[in-house]
Amino acid sequence: MKTKVLVSSLGESPAVVTETVDALEREEGIKINYVITVGTSALDVEASEEVLREEFSRLKIAYIPDHIQSEDLLTEEDHLEYLSKIAFHLRAYSPFADVYLSLAGGRKTMSAVMTIAAQIYGVKMLCHVVPLDKELERWGNVCIWENLPPSKRQYVLHPPPDKVCFVRLPLISLFPMLDDILKALRGEGDVNPQALELLEGSGLIARQKGRLEITPVGAQLLEVLSDIASLPQPCELRPDQKEVVIHDHGYAGKYDKVEQFARGLTLFPWTINVRTIEYGPKPRTHIRRVWDDGRVELEIKMTEFSAGIEVRTTAQTKAQAKRVAEELKKFLNLK
């Protein structure tokens, strides 16, 4: 059975994410295994991430928070970065999972950007949840979270079915046309006329003196799509199918902590397997070496333990290995 992944926008209300997880199981019979949220770097969003991290840990659902650098979606660059984040996750998890996309959290413009990503890369379902109770909606704001007793928090995170409306949204996927879209944006020949018509109608290419030229917005979209296309294919194994080998490197009573960290690396979409190696003297967590065959060596320095870890990825060239290493740094939240 395929893994079920929910990708959701996130703002000041963490409850819309848990409500979506509940609604998918209740309305569609879909039990989510992994949740990924994408928000801004605003403090309220970080607070929402903490609420979800605690709740999904309790529910034994893997949780991966992600966010853009800006604290708000204001500029064209902010929206393109957000598009890149959403598209990245759709591309990364689709090979081994059914991916569901929720528009329930964050700003309205996030929904528009997410719909574009869903059309380009495809998802199993596009959905939304709407709280039907104004009090419930108010309590769901993370700004007043600390003032709620534990019982009220659970009620807000998992309200009765009649307090929430689950909406399944229609979606037409353009994924079969992705190669033609990229060719057209690059100005290459032999492109499906439908792709040209679509891009011209969207203002991504325009006729200049009888020729089709890419527009500034089209150039920015091409940059996003090309960056994602530069990544190798993600591993098709589910995280629980990936091998983790912990050798005896003198971890003493910290073996379980090392194993837990290593298993967390199986959530990285390009991981094939993970094994421990000798660790060095560096005082911080960092990427020690990137091999041309796709192996990435990590030196992990945590409060509780130190370890050397090798992650074998799907990268097959030096360029791909470096690109995957960049994403691994983001995954580990390394500077």
PDB file of N, CA and C in Angstrom, residues 47-119:
ATOM      1  N   ALA A  47       5.198  29.158  15.654  1.00  0.00           N
ATOM      2  CA  ALA A  47       4.411  28.679  16.796  1.00  0.00           C
ATOM      3  C   ALA A  47       3.417  27.604  16.355  1.00  0.00           C
ATOM      4  N   SER A  48       2.816  27.792  15.181  1.00  0.00           N
ATOM      5  CA  SER A  48       1.902  26.775  14.633  1.00  0.00           C
ATOM      6  C   SER A  48       2.642  25.472  14.370  1.00  0.00           C
ATOM      7  N   GLU A  49       3.864  25.576  13.861  1.00  0.00           N
ATOM      8  CA  GLU A  49       4.678  24.381  13.609  1.00  0.00           C
ATOM      9  C   GLU A  49       4.934  23.616  14.902  1.00  0.00           C
ATOM     10  N   GLU A  50       5.192  24.349  15.994  1.00  0.00           N
ATOM     11  CA  GLU A  50       5.456  23.689  17.273  1.00  0.00           C
ATOM     12  C   GLU A  50       4.227  22.940  17.775  1.00  0.00           C
ATOM     13  N   VAL A  51       3.056  23.543  17.600  1.00  0.00           N
ATOM     14  CA  VAL A  51       1.807  22.871  17.995  1.00  0.00           C
ATOM     15  C   VAL A  51       1.634  21.579  17.202  1.00  0.00           C
ATOM     16  N   LEU A  52       1.869  21.652  15.892  1.00  0.00           N
ATOM     17  CA  LEU A  52       1.704  20.476  15.031  1.00  0.00           C
ATOM     18  C   LEU A  52       2.777  19.430  15.313  1.00  0.00           C
ATOM     19  N   ARG A  53       3.990  19.881  15.594  1.00  0.00           N
ATOM     20  CA  ARG A  53       5.064  18.929  15.893  1.00  0.00           C
ATOM     21  C   ARG A  53       4.695  18.079  17.110  1.00  0.00           C
ATOM     22  N   GLU A  54       4.177  18.729  18.136  1.00  0.00           N
ATOM     23  CA  GLU A  54       3.780  18.018  19.354  1.00  0.00           C
ATOM     24  C   GLU A  54       2.590  17.093  19.094  1.00  0.00           C
ATOM     25  N   GLU A  55       1.593  17.576  18.361  1.00  0.00           N
ATOM     26  CA  GLU A  55       0.385  16.780  18.130  1.00  0.00           C
ATOM     27  C   GLU A  55       0.655  15.585  17.223  1.00  0.00           C
ATOM     28  N   PHE A  56       1.404  15.792  16.149  1.00  0.00           N
ATOM     29  CA  PHE A  56       1.672  14.676  15.234  1.00  0.00           C
ATOM     30  C   PHE A  56       2.624  13.659  15.847  1.00  0.00           C
ATOM     31  N   SER A  57       3.485  14.111  16.754  1.00  0.00           N
ATOM     32  CA  SER A  57       4.323  13.167  17.496  1.00  0.00           C
ATOM     33  C   SER A  57       3.439  12.269  18.360  1.00  0.00           C
ATOM     34  N   ARG A  58       2.433  12.854  18.984  1.00  0.00           N
ATOM     35  CA  ARG A  58       1.484  12.080  19.795  1.00  0.00           C
ATOM     36  C   ARG A  58       0.704  11.091  18.943  1.00  0.00           C
ATOM     37  N   LEU A  59       0.357  11.509  17.717  1.00  0.00           N
ATOM     38  CA  LEU A  59      -0.436  10.665  16.817  1.00  0.00           C
ATOM     39  C   LEU A  59       0.415   9.694  16.004  1.00  0.00           C
ATOM     40  N   LYS A  60       1.743   9.787  16.186  1.00  0.00           N
ATOM     41  CA  LYS A  60       2.686   8.941  15.444  1.00  0.00           C
ATOM     42  C   LYS A  60       2.563   9.163  13.923  1.00  0.00           C
ATOM     43  N   ILE A  61       2.426  10.408  13.536  1.00  0.00           N
ATOM     44  CA  ILE A  61       2.434  10.820  12.132  1.00  0.00           C
ATOM     45  C   ILE A  61       3.696  11.642  11.906  1.00  0.00           C
ATOM     46  N   ALA A  62       4.498  11.259  10.925  1.00  0.00           N
ATOM     47  CA  ALA A  62       5.729  12.002  10.647  1.00  0.00           C
ATOM     48  C   ALA A  62       5.386  13.418  10.191  1.00  0.00           C
ATOM     49  N   TYR A  63       6.116  14.390  10.731  1.00  0.00           N
ATOM     50  CA  TYR A  63       5.822  15.792  10.409  1.00  0.00           C
ATOM     51  C   TYR A  63       7.082  16.517   9.951  1.00  0.00           C
ATOM     52  N   ILE A  64       6.992  17.178   8.787  1.00  0.00           N
ATOM     53  CA  ILE A  64       8.119  17.927   8.228  1.00  0.00           C
ATOM     54  C   ILE A  64       7.659  19.360   7.946  1.00  0.00           C
ATOM     55  N   PRO A  65       8.055  20.333   8.792  1.00  0.00           N
ATOM     56  CA  PRO A  65       7.708  21.728   8.522  1.00  0.00           C
ATOM     57  C   PRO A  65       8.699  22.367   7.554  1.00  0.00           C
ATOM     58  N   ASP A  66       8.228  23.234   6.695  1.00  0.00           N
ATOM     59  CA  ASP A  66       9.082  23.952   5.748  1.00  0.00           C
ATOM     60  C   ASP A  66       8.543  25.375   5.622  1.00  0.00           C
ATOM     61  N   HIS A  67       9.408  26.304   5.254  1.00  0.00           N
ATOM     62  CA  HIS A  67       8.952  27.686   5.124  1.00  0.00           C
ATOM     63  C   HIS A  67       9.895  28.473   4.232  1.00  0.00           C
ATOM     64  N   ILE A  68       9.368  29.554   3.662  1.00  0.00           N
ATOM     65  CA  ILE A  68      10.193  30.441   2.848  1.00  0.00           C
ATOM     66  C   ILE A  68      10.968  31.379   3.777  1.00  0.00           C
ATOM     67  N   GLN A  69      11.920  32.118   3.217  1.00  0.00           N
ATOM     68  CA  GLN A  69      12.757  32.994   4.038  1.00  0.00           C
ATOM     69  C   GLN A  69      12.001  34.216   4.551  1.00  0.00           C
ATOM     70  N   SER A  70      11.071  34.726   3.764  1.00  0.00           N
ATOM     71  CA  SER A  70      10.353  35.946   4.132  1.00  0.00           C
ATOM     72  C   SER A  70       9.297  35.670   5.204  1.00  0.00           C
ATOM     73  N   GLU A  71       8.945  36.711   5.960  1.00  0.00           N
ATOM     74  CA  GLU A  71       7.910  36.592   6.986  1.00  0.00           C
ATOM     75  C   GLU A  71       6.503  36.780   6.426  1.00  0.00           C
ATOM     76  N   ASP A  72       6.410  37.122   5.144  1.00  0.00           N
ATOM     77  CA  ASP A  72       5.098  37.290   4.514  1.00  0.00           C
ATOM     78  C   ASP A  72       5.239  37.118   3.007  1.00  0.00           C
ATOM     79  N   LEU A  73       4.130  36.825   2.343  1.00  0.00           N
ATOM     80  CA  LEU A  73       4.116  36.742   0.880  1.00  0.00           C
ATOM     81  C   LEU A  73       3.686  38.099   0.338  1.00  0.00           C
ATOM     82  N   LEU A  74       4.662  38.918  -0.002  1.00  0.00           N
ATOM     83  CA  LEU A  74       4.371  40.265  -0.471  1.00  0.00           C
ATOM     84  C   LEU A  74       4.853  40.507  -1.894  1.00  0.00           C
ATOM     85  N   THR A  75       6.057  40.052  -2.193  1.00  0.00           N
ATOM     86  CA  THR A  75       6.664  40.346  -3.489  1.00  0.00           C
ATOM     87  C   THR A  75       6.517  39.173  -4.452  1.00  0.00           C
ATOM     88  N   GLU A  76       6.833  39.444  -5.706  1.00  0.00           N
ATOM     89  CA  GLU A  76       6.834  38.393  -6.724  1.00  0.00           C
ATOM     90  C   GLU A  76       7.828  37.298  -6.354  1.00  0.00           C
ATOM     91  N   GLU A  77       8.978  37.724  -5.795  1.00  0.00           N
ATOM     92  CA  GLU A  77      10.012  36.763  -5.397  1.00  0.00           C
ATOM     93  C   GLU A  77       9.509  35.845  -4.287  1.00  0.00           C
ATOM     94  N   ASP A  78       8.758  36.413  -3.327  1.00  0.00           N
ATOM     95  CA  ASP A  78       8.194  35.601  -2.240  1.00  0.00           C
ATOM     96  C   ASP A  78       7.273  34.518  -2.795  1.00  0.00           C
ATOM     97  N   HIS A  79       6.421  34.902  -3.731  1.00  0.00           N
ATOM     98  CA  HIS A  79       5.463  33.949  -4.300  1.00  0.00           C
ATOM     99  C   HIS A  79       6.169  32.878  -5.127  1.00  0.00           C
ATOM    100  N   LEU A  80       7.224  33.261  -5.827  1.00  0.00           N
ATOM    101  CA  LEU A  80       7.971  32.273  -6.610  1.00  0.00           C
ATOM    102  C   LEU A  80       8.717  31.300  -5.703  1.00  0.00           C
ATOM    103  N   GLU A  81       9.242  31.808  -4.584  1.00  0.00           N
ATOM    104  CA  GLU A  81       9.902  30.909  -3.632  1.00  0.00           C
ATOM    105  C   GLU A  81       8.887  29.939  -3.037  1.00  0.00           C
ATOM    106  N   TYR A  82       7.691  30.447  -2.750  1.00  0.00           N
ATOM    107  CA  TYR A  82       6.646  29.576  -2.211  1.00  0.00           C
ATOM    108  C   TYR A  82       6.243  28.520  -3.236  1.00  0.00           C
ATOM    109  N   LEU A  83       6.101  28.931  -4.488  1.00  0.00           N
ATOM    110  CA  LEU A  83       5.802  27.986  -5.569  1.00  0.00           C
ATOM    111  C   LEU A  83       6.881  26.918  -5.654  1.00  0.00           C
ATOM    112  N   SER A  84       8.139  27.348  -5.544  1.00  0.00           N
ATOM    113  CA  SER A  84       9.259  26.411  -5.621  1.00  0.00           C
ATOM    114  C   SER A  84       9.191  25.382  -4.498  1.00  0.00           C
ATOM    115  N   LYS A  85       8.852  25.839  -3.279  1.00  0.00           N
ATOM    116  CA  LYS A  85       8.758  24.928  -2.133  1.00  0.00           C
ATOM    117  C   LYS A  85       7.662  23.883  -2.344  1.00  0.00           C
ATOM    118  N   ILE A  86       6.482  24.342  -2.751  1.00  0.00           N
ATOM    119  CA  ILE A  86       5.363  23.414  -2.959  1.00  0.00           C
ATOM    120  C   ILE A  86       5.685  22.436  -4.082  1.00  0.00           C
ATOM    121  N   ALA A  87       6.181  22.958  -5.203  1.00  0.00           N
ATOM    122  CA  ALA A  87       6.517  22.102  -6.347  1.00  0.00           C
ATOM    123  C   ALA A  87       7.580  21.085  -5.969  1.00  0.00           C
ATOM    124  N   PHE A  88       8.543  21.517  -5.163  1.00  0.00           N
ATOM    125  CA  PHE A  88       9.602  20.615  -4.705  1.00  0.00           C
ATOM    126  C   PHE A  88       9.017  19.414  -3.971  1.00  0.00           C
ATOM    127  N   HIS A  89       8.107  19.660  -3.038  1.00  0.00           N
ATOM    128  CA  HIS A  89       7.544  18.556  -2.253  1.00  0.00           C
ATOM    129  C   HIS A  89       6.654  17.649  -3.103  1.00  0.00           C
ATOM    130  N   LEU A  90       5.903  18.226  -4.024  1.00  0.00           N
ATOM    131  CA  LEU A  90       5.071  17.394  -4.902  1.00  0.00           C
ATOM    132  C   LEU A  90       5.948  16.490  -5.753  1.00  0.00           C
ATOM    133  N   ARG A  91       7.022  17.045  -6.294  1.00  0.00           N
ATOM    134  CA  ARG A  91       7.961  16.277  -7.131  1.00  0.00           C
ATOM    135  C   ARG A  91       8.689  15.224  -6.306  1.00  0.00           C
ATOM    136  N   ALA A  92       9.031  15.565  -5.060  1.00  0.00           N
ATOM    137  CA  ALA A  92       9.851  14.680  -4.237  1.00  0.00           C
ATOM    138  C   ALA A  92       9.103  13.449  -3.741  1.00  0.00           C
ATOM    139  N   TYR A  93       7.846  13.609  -3.356  1.00  0.00           N
ATOM    140  CA  TYR A  93       7.145  12.513  -2.686  1.00  0.00           C
ATOM    141  C   TYR A  93       6.250  11.682  -3.604  1.00  0.00           C
ATOM    142  N   SER A  94       5.952  12.185  -4.783  1.00  0.00           N
ATOM    143  CA  SER A  94       5.046  11.465  -5.687  1.00  0.00           C
ATOM    144  C   SER A  94       5.521  10.069  -6.094  1.00  0.00           C
ATOM    145  N   PRO A  95       6.840   9.828  -6.276  1.00  0.00           N
ATOM    146  CA  PRO A  95       7.262   8.495  -6.722  1.00  0.00           C
ATOM    147  C   PRO A  95       6.886   7.357  -5.775  1.00  0.00           C
ATOM    148  N   PHE A  96       6.830   7.615  -4.458  1.00  0.00           N
ATOM    149  CA  PHE A  96       6.528   6.520  -3.532  1.00  0.00           C
ATOM    150  C   PHE A  96       5.253   6.756  -2.720  1.00  0.00           C
ATOM    151  N   ALA A  97       4.545   7.843  -2.997  1.00  0.00           N
ATOM    152  CA  ALA A  97       3.384   8.168  -2.157  1.00  0.00           C
ATOM    153  C   ALA A  97       2.236   8.760  -2.962  1.00  0.00           C
ATOM    154  N   ASP A  98       1.040   8.625  -2.409  1.00  0.00           N
ATOM    155  CA  ASP A  98      -0.107   9.388  -2.891  1.00  0.00           C
ATOM    156  C   ASP A  98      -0.064  10.729  -2.163  1.00  0.00           C
ATOM    157  N   VAL A  99       0.012  11.818  -2.919  1.00  0.00           N
ATOM    158  CA  VAL A  99       0.167  13.146  -2.323  1.00  0.00           C
ATOM    159  C   VAL A  99      -1.154  13.911  -2.401  1.00  0.00           C
ATOM    160  N   TYR A 100      -1.588  14.423  -1.252  1.00  0.00           N
ATOM    161  CA  TYR A 100      -2.816  15.208  -1.145  1.00  0.00           C
ATOM    162  C   TYR A 100      -2.424  16.639  -0.783  1.00  0.00           C
ATOM    163  N   LEU A 101      -3.053  17.605  -1.426  1.00  0.00           N
ATOM    164  CA  LEU A 101      -2.688  19.007  -1.234  1.00  0.00           C
ATOM    165  C   LEU A 101      -3.856  19.772  -0.622  1.00  0.00           C
ATOM    166  N   SER A 102      -3.607  20.404   0.528  1.00  0.00           N
ATOM    167  CA  SER A 102      -4.649  21.171   1.219  1.00  0.00           C
ATOM    168  C   SER A 102      -4.355  22.664   1.143  1.00  0.00           C
ATOM    169  N   LEU A 103      -5.384  23.440   0.784  1.00  0.00           N
ATOM    170  CA  LEU A 103      -5.266  24.890   0.658  1.00  0.00           C
ATOM    171  C   LEU A 103      -5.786  25.612   1.898  1.00  0.00           C
ATOM    172  N   ALA A 104      -5.994  24.885   2.991  1.00  0.00           N
ATOM    173  CA  ALA A 104      -6.745  25.433   4.126  1.00  0.00           C
ATOM    174  C   ALA A 104      -5.988  26.484   4.932  1.00  0.00           C
ATOM    175  N   GLY A 105      -4.662  26.407   4.983  1.00  0.00           N
ATOM    176  CA  GLY A 105      -3.916  27.309   5.861  1.00  0.00           C
ATOM    177  C   GLY A 105      -3.344  28.516   5.147  1.00  0.00           C
ATOM    178  N   GLY A 106      -2.889  29.502   5.933  1.00  0.00           N
ATOM    179  CA  GLY A 106      -2.147  30.627   5.382  1.00  0.00           C
ATOM    180  C   GLY A 106      -2.976  31.621   4.585  1.00  0.00           C
ATOM    181  N   ARG A 107      -2.278  32.413   3.772  1.00  0.00           N
ATOM    182  CA  ARG A 107      -2.902  33.482   2.992  1.00  0.00           C
ATOM    183  C   ARG A 107      -3.618  32.943   1.753  1.00  0.00           C
ATOM    184  N   LYS A 108      -4.546  33.754   1.229  1.00  0.00           N
ATOM    185  CA  LYS A 108      -5.287  33.352   0.031  1.00  0.00           C
ATOM    186  C   LYS A 108      -4.373  33.200  -1.178  1.00  0.00           C
ATOM    187  N   THR A 109      -3.343  34.058  -1.266  1.00  0.00           N
ATOM    188  CA  THR A 109      -2.441  33.953  -2.419  1.00  0.00           C
ATOM    189  C   THR A 109      -1.659  32.644  -2.403  1.00  0.00           C
ATOM    190  N   MET A 110      -1.479  32.062  -1.209  1.00  0.00           N
ATOM    191  CA  MET A 110      -0.828  30.748  -1.132  1.00  0.00           C
ATOM    192  C   MET A 110      -1.648  29.719  -1.905  1.00  0.00           C
ATOM    193  N   SER A 111      -2.967  29.804  -1.780  1.00  0.00           N
ATOM    194  CA  SER A 111      -3.849  28.854  -2.463  1.00  0.00           C
ATOM    195  C   SER A 111      -3.677  28.921  -3.971  1.00  0.00           C
ATOM    196  N   ALA A 112      -3.557  30.145  -4.496  1.00  0.00           N
ATOM    197  CA  ALA A 112      -3.378  30.311  -5.938  1.00  0.00           C
ATOM    198  C   ALA A 112      -2.064  29.693  -6.391  1.00  0.00           C
ATOM    199  N   VAL A 113      -1.004  29.947  -5.624  1.00  0.00           N
ATOM    200  CA  VAL A 113       0.317  29.406  -5.958  1.00  0.00           C
ATOM    201  C   VAL A 113       0.306  27.879  -5.882  1.00  0.00           C
ATOM    202  N   MET A 114      -0.343  27.338  -4.843  1.00  0.00           N
ATOM    203  CA  MET A 114      -0.393  25.889  -4.664  1.00  0.00           C
ATOM    204  C   MET A 114      -1.171  25.216  -5.787  1.00  0.00           C
ATOM    205  N   THR A 115      -2.225  25.861  -6.249  1.00  0.00           N
ATOM    206  CA  THR A 115      -3.005  25.302  -7.356  1.00  0.00           C
ATOM    207  C   THR A 115      -2.166  25.212  -8.619  1.00  0.00           C
ATOM    208  N   ILE A 116      -1.335  26.226  -8.868  1.00  0.00           N
ATOM    209  CA  ILE A 116      -0.430  26.196 -10.025  1.00  0.00           C
ATOM    210  C   ILE A 116       0.516  25.002  -9.915  1.00  0.00           C
ATOM    211  N   ALA A 117       1.109  24.819  -8.730  1.00  0.00           N
ATOM    212  CA  ALA A 117       2.032  23.696  -8.526  1.00  0.00           C
ATOM    213  C   ALA A 117       1.328  22.359  -8.725  1.00  0.00           C
ATOM    214  N   ALA A 118       0.091  22.262  -8.224  1.00  0.00           N
ATOM    215  CA  ALA A 118      -0.678  21.020  -8.367  1.00  0.00           C
ATOM    216  C   ALA A 118      -0.987  20.725  -9.824  1.00  0.00           C
ATOM    217  N   GLN A 119      -1.288  21.770 -10.596  1.00  0.00           N
ATOM    218  CA  GLN A 119      -1.568  21.570 -12.020  1.00  0.00           C
ATOM    219  C   GLN A 119      -0.321  21.098 -12.768  1.00  0.00           C
TER     220      GLN A 119
END
